[in-house]
mmCIF file of C-alpha atoms in Angstrom:
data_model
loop_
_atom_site.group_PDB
_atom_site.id
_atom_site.type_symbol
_atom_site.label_atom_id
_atom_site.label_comp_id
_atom_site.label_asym_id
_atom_site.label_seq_id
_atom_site.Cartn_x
_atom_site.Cartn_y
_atom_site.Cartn_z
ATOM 1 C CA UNK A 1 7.200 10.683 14.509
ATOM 2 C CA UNK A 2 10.186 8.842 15.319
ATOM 3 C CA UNK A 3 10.984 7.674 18.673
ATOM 4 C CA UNK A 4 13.670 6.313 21.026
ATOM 5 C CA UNK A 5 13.175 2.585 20.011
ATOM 6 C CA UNK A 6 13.113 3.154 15.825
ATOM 7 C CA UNK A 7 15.521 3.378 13.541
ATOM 8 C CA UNK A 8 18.768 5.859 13.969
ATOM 9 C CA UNK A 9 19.687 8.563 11.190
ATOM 10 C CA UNK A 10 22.419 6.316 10.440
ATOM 11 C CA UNK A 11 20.357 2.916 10.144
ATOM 12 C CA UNK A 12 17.666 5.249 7.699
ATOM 13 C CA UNK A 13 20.469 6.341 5.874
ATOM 14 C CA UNK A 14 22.104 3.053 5.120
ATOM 15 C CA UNK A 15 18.324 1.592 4.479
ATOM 16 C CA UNK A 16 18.154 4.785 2.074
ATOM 17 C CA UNK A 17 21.339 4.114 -0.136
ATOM 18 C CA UNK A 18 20.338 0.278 -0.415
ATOM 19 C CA UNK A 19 17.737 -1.411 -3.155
ATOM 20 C CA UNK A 20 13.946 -1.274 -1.943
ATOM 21 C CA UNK A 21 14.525 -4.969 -0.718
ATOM 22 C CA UNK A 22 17.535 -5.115 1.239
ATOM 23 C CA UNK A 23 16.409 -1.569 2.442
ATOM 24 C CA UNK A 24 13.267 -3.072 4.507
ATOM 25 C CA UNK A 25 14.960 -6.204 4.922
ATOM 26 C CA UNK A 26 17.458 -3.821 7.004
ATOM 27 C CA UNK A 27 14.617 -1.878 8.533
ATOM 28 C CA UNK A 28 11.848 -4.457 9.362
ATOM 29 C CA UNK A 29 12.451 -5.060 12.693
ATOM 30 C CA UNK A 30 11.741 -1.695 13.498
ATOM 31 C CA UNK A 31 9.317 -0.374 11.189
ATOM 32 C CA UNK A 32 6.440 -0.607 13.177
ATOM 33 C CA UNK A 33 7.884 1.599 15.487
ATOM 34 C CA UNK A 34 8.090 4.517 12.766
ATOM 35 C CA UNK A 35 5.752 7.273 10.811
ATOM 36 C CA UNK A 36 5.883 4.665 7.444
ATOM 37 C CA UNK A 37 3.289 2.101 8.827
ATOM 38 C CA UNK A 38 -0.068 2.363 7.758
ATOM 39 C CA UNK A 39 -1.840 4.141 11.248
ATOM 40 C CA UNK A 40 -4.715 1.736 12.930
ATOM 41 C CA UNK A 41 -7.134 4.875 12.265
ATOM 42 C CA UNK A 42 -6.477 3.627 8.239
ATOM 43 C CA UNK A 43 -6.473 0.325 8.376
ATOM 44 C CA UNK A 44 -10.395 0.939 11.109
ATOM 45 C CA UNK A 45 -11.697 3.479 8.514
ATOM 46 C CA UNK A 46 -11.284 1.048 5.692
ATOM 47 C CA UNK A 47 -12.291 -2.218 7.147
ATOM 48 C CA UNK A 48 -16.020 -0.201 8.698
ATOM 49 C CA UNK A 49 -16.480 0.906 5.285
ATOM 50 C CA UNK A 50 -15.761 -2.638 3.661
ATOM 51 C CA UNK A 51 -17.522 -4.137 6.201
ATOM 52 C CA UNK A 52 -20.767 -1.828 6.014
ATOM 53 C CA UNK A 53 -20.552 -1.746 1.956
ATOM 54 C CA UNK A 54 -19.902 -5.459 0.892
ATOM 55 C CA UNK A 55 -19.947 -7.249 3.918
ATOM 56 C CA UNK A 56 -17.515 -9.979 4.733
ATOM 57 C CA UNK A 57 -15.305 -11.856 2.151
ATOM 58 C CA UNK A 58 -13.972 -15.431 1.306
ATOM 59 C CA UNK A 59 -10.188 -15.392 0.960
ATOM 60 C CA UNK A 60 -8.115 -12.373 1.332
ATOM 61 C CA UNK A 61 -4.770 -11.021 -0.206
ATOM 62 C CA UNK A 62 -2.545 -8.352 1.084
ATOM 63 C CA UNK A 63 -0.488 -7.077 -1.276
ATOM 64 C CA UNK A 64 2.769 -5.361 -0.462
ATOM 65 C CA UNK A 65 2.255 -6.400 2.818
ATOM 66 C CA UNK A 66 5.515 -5.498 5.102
ATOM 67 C CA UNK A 67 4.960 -6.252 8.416
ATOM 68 C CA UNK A 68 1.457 -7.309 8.413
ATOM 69 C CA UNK A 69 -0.415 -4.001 9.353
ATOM 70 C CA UNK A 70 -3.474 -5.321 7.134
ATOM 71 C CA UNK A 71 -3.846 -8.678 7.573
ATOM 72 C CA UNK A 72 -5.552 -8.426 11.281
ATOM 73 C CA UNK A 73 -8.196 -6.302 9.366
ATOM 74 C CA UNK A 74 -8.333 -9.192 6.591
ATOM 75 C CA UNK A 75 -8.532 -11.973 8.776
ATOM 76 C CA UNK A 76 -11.429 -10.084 10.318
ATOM 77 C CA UNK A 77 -13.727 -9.291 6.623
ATOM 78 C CA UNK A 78 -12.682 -12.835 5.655
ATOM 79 C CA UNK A 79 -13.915 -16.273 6.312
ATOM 80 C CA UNK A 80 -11.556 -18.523 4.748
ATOM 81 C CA UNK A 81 -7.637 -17.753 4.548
ATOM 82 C CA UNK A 82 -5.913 -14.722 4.102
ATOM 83 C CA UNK A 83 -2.325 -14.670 2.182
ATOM 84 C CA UNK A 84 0.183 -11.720 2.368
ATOM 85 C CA UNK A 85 2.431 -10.935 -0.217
ATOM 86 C CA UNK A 86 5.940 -8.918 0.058
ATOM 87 C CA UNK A 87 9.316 -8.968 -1.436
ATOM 88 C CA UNK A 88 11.174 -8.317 1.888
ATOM 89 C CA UNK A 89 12.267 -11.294 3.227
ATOM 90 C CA UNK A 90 12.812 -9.549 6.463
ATOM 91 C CA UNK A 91 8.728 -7.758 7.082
ATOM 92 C CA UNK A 92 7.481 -11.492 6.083
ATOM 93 C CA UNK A 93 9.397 -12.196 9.119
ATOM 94 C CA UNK A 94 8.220 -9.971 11.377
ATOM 95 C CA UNK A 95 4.558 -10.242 9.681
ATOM 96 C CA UNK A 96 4.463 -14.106 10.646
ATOM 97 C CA UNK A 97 5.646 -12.669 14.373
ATOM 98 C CA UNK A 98 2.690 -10.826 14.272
ATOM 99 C CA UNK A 99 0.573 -13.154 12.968
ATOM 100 C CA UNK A 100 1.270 -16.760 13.852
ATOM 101 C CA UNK A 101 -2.589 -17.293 12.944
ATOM 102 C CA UNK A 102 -2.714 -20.801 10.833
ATOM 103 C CA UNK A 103 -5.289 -18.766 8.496
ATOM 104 C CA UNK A 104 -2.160 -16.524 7.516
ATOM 105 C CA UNK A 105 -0.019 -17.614 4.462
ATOM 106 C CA UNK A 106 3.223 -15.274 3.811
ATOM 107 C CA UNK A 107 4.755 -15.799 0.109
ATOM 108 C CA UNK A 108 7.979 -13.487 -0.408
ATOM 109 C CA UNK A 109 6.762 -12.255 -4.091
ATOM 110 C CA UNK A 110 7.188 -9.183 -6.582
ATOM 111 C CA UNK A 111 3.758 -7.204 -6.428
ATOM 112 C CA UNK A 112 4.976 -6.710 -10.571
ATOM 113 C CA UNK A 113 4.976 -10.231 -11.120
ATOM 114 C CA UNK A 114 2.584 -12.124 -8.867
ATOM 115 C CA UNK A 115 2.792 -15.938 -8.914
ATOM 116 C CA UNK A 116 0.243 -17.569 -11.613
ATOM 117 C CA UNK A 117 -0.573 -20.035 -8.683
ATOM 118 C CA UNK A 118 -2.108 -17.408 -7.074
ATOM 119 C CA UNK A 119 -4.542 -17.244 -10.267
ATOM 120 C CA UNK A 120 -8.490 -16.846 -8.989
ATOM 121 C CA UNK A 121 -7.986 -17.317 -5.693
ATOM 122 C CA UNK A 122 -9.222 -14.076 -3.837
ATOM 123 C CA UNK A 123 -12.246 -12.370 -3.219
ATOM 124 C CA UNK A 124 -10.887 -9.166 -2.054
ATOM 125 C CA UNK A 125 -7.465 -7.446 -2.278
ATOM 126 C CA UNK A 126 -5.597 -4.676 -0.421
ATOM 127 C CA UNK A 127 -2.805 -2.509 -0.245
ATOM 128 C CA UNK A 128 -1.436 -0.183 1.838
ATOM 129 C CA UNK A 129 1.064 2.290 1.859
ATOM 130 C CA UNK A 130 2.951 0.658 -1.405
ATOM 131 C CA UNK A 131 2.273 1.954 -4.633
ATOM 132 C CA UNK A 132 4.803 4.757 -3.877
ATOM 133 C CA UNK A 133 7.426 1.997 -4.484
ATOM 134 C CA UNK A 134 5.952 1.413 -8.392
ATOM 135 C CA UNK A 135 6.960 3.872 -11.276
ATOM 136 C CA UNK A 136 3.894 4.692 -13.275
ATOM 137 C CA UNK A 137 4.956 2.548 -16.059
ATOM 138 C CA UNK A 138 5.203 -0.377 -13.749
ATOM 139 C CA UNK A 139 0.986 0.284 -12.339
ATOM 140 C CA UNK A 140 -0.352 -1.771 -15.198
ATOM 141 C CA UNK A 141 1.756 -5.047 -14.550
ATOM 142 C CA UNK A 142 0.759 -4.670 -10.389
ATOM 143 C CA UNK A 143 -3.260 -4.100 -11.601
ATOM 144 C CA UNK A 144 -2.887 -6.607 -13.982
ATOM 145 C CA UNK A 145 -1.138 -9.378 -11.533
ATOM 146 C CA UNK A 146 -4.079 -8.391 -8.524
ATOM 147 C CA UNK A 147 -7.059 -8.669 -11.241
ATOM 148 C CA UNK A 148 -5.715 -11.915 -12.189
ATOM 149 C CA UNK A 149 -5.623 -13.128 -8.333
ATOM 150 C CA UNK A 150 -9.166 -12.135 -7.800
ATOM 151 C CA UNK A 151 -12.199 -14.282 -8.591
ATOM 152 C CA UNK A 152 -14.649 -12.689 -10.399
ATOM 153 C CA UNK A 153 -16.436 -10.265 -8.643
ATOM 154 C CA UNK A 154 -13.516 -10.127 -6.385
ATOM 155 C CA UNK A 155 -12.867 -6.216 -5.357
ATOM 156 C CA UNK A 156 -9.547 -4.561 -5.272
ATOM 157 C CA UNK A 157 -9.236 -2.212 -2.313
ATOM 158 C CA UNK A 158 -7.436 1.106 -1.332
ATOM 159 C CA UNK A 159 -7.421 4.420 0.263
ATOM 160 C CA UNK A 160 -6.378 7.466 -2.079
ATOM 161 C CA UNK A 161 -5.827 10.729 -0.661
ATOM 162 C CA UNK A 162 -6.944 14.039 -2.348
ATOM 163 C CA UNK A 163 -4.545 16.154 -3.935
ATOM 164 C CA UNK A 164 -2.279 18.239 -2.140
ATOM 165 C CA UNK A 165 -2.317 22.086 -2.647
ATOM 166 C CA UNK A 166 0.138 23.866 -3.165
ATOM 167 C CA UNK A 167 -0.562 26.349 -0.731
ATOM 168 C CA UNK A 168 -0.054 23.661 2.085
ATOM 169 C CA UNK A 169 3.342 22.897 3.621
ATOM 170 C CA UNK A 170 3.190 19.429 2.967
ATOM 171 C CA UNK A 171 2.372 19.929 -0.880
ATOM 172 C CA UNK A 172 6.506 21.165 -0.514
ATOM 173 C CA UNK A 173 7.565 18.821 1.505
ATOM 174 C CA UNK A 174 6.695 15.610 -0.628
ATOM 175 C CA UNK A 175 7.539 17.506 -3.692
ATOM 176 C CA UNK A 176 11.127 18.113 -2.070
ATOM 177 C CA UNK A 177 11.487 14.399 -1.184
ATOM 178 C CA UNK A 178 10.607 13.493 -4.473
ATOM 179 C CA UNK A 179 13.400 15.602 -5.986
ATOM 180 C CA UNK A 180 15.505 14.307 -3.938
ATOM 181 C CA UNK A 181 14.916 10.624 -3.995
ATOM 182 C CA UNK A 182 15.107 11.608 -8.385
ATOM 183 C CA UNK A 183 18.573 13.273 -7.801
ATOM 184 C CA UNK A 184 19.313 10.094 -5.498
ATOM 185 C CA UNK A 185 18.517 7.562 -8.285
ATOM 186 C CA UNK A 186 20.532 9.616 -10.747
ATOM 187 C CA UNK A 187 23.767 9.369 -8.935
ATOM 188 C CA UNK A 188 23.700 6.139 -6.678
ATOM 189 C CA UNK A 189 22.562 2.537 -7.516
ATOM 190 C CA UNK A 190 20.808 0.305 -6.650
ATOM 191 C CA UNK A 191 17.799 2.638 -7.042
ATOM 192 C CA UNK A 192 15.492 3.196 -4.280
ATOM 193 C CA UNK A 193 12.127 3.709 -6.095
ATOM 194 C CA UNK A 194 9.874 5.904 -3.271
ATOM 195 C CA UNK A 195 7.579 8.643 -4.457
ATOM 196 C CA UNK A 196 5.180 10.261 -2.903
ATOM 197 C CA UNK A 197 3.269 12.201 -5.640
ATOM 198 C CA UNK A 198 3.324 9.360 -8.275
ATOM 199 C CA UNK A 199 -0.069 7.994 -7.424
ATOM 200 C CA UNK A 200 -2.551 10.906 -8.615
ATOM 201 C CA UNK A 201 -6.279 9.691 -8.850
ATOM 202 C CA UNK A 202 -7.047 10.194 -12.672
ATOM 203 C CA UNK A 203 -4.280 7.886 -13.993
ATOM 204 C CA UNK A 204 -4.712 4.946 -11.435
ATOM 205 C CA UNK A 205 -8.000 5.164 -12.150
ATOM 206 C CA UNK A 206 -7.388 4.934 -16.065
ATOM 207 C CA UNK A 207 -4.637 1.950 -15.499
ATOM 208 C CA UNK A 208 -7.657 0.295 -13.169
ATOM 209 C CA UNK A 209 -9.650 0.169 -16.332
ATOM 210 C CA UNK A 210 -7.499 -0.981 -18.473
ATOM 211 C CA UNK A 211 -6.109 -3.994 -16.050
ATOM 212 C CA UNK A 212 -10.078 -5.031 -16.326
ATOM 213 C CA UNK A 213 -11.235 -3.539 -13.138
ATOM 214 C CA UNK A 214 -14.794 -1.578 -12.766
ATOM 215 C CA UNK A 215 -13.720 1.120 -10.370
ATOM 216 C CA UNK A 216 -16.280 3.096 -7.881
ATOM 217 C CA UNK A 217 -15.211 4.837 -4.790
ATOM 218 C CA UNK A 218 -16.276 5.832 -1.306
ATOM 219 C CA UNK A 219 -15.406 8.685 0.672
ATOM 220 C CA UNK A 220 -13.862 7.868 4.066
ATOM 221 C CA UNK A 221 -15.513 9.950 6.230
ATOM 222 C CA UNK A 222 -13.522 9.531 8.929
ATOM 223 C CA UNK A 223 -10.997 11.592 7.764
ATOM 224 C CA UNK A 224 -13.445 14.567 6.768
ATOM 225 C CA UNK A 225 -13.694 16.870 4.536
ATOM 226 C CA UNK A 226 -11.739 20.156 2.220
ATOM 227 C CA UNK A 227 -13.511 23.421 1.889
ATOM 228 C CA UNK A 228 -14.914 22.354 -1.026
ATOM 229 C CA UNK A 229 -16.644 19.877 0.486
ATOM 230 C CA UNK A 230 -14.529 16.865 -1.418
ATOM 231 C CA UNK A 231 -13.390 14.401 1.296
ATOM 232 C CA UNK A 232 -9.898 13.860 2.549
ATOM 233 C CA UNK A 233 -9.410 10.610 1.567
ATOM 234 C CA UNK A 234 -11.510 7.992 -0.640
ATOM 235 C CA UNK A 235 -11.533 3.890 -0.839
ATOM 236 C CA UNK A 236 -10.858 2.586 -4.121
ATOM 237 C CA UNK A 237 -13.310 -0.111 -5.007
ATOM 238 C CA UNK A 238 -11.966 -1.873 -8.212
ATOM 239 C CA UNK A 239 -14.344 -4.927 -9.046
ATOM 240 C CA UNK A 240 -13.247 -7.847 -11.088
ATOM 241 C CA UNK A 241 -16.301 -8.248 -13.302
ATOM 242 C CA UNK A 242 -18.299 -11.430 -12.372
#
């Protein structure tokens, strides 16, 4: 939840009304200190299960990386350099607070169009927390740009959550934000693209294939497990082939 040293309603508001860029630009120096970073139990499920499935990595990528939540993990599963990538000027800022590691390159970039210098250069990829940010339509240039990045055999990697039902209170609540964030970008510009139920396994995992990728997954256990025995939450493992 929100507490006494985040943003204000007002400052949330203003960072609501404003394009995704200035938005977090306007937010970043708080946004640790608020529900929308990815929690530490996340970012510790994912690197153990990296860790224990492929072992450690080369160079690293963080895509979408705001403040820098996921590139202490990185710089942990890789041996050689580690790069994060975001378009907010302002999180690249407080990222390079964060990590002032000479291993750590930050390059302000558009996940959509990532540079060609950055052409087979990785050996694994994450993301965290982003992809609510990218219409559906715009998945197959962001797959696209991270298959390019990765060597081959690199692996492209994030947590998915199952579906919400819609006997749960939060299957409501995300489908009421997303209505409103629609009726938002109807009536007010610049749009503020962030959806929560745009993401659904099936299709990423059909946009995966088509950007190149092999995909497998792995259930986070950590997380546990629905009554019908289908974990809470799964790692995406989307392999460049070699």
């Amino acid at each position: 939840m929100f507490t006494s040293q985040g943003p204000t309603l007002r400052e949330l508001a203003v960072q609501a009304l404003s394009s995704v860029e200035r938005g977090y630009d306007l937010l970043a120096p708080k946004f640790d200190r608020t529900p929308f970073r990815t929690p530490d139990r996340m970012l510790d499920a994912v690197e153990e299960t990296l860790a224990a499935r492929e072992g450690s990595f080369g160079t690293g990528l963080d895509v979408c990386c705001g403040t820098g939540a996921g590139l202490g993990m990185l710089q942990r599963l890789c041996r050689g350099r580690v790069t994060g990538v975001d378009l907010s000027v302002g999180m690249l800022a407080e990222a390079g607070l964060a990590h002032p590691d000479k291993r750590v390159d930050l390059l302000r970039a558009d996940a959509r169009a990532l540079p060609a210098a950055l052409a087979d250069s990785y050996d694994l990829a994450v993301s965290f927390g982003a992809f609510g940010h990218f219409l559906p339509a715009e998945r197959p240039a962001v797959f696209s740009g991270v298959h390019t990045a990765l060597r081959p055999g690199g692996v492209f990697a994030f947590p998915i959550g199952a579906p919400i039902p819609p006997t749960h209170p939060a299957w409501w609540a995300t489908a009421g934000f997303d209505a409103a964030m629609r009726v938002r970008n109807a009536v007010w510009r610049p749009p503020f693209v962030m959806y929560y139920r745009t993401f659904p396994f099936g299709p990423v995992r059909r946009d995966l294939r088509a950007a190149g990728f092999t995909v497998d997954t792995v259930p986070l256990t950590h997380f546990g497990h629905r009554e019908d025995g289908t974990p809470h939450w799964r790692l995406i493992l989307a392999r460049r082939a070699a």
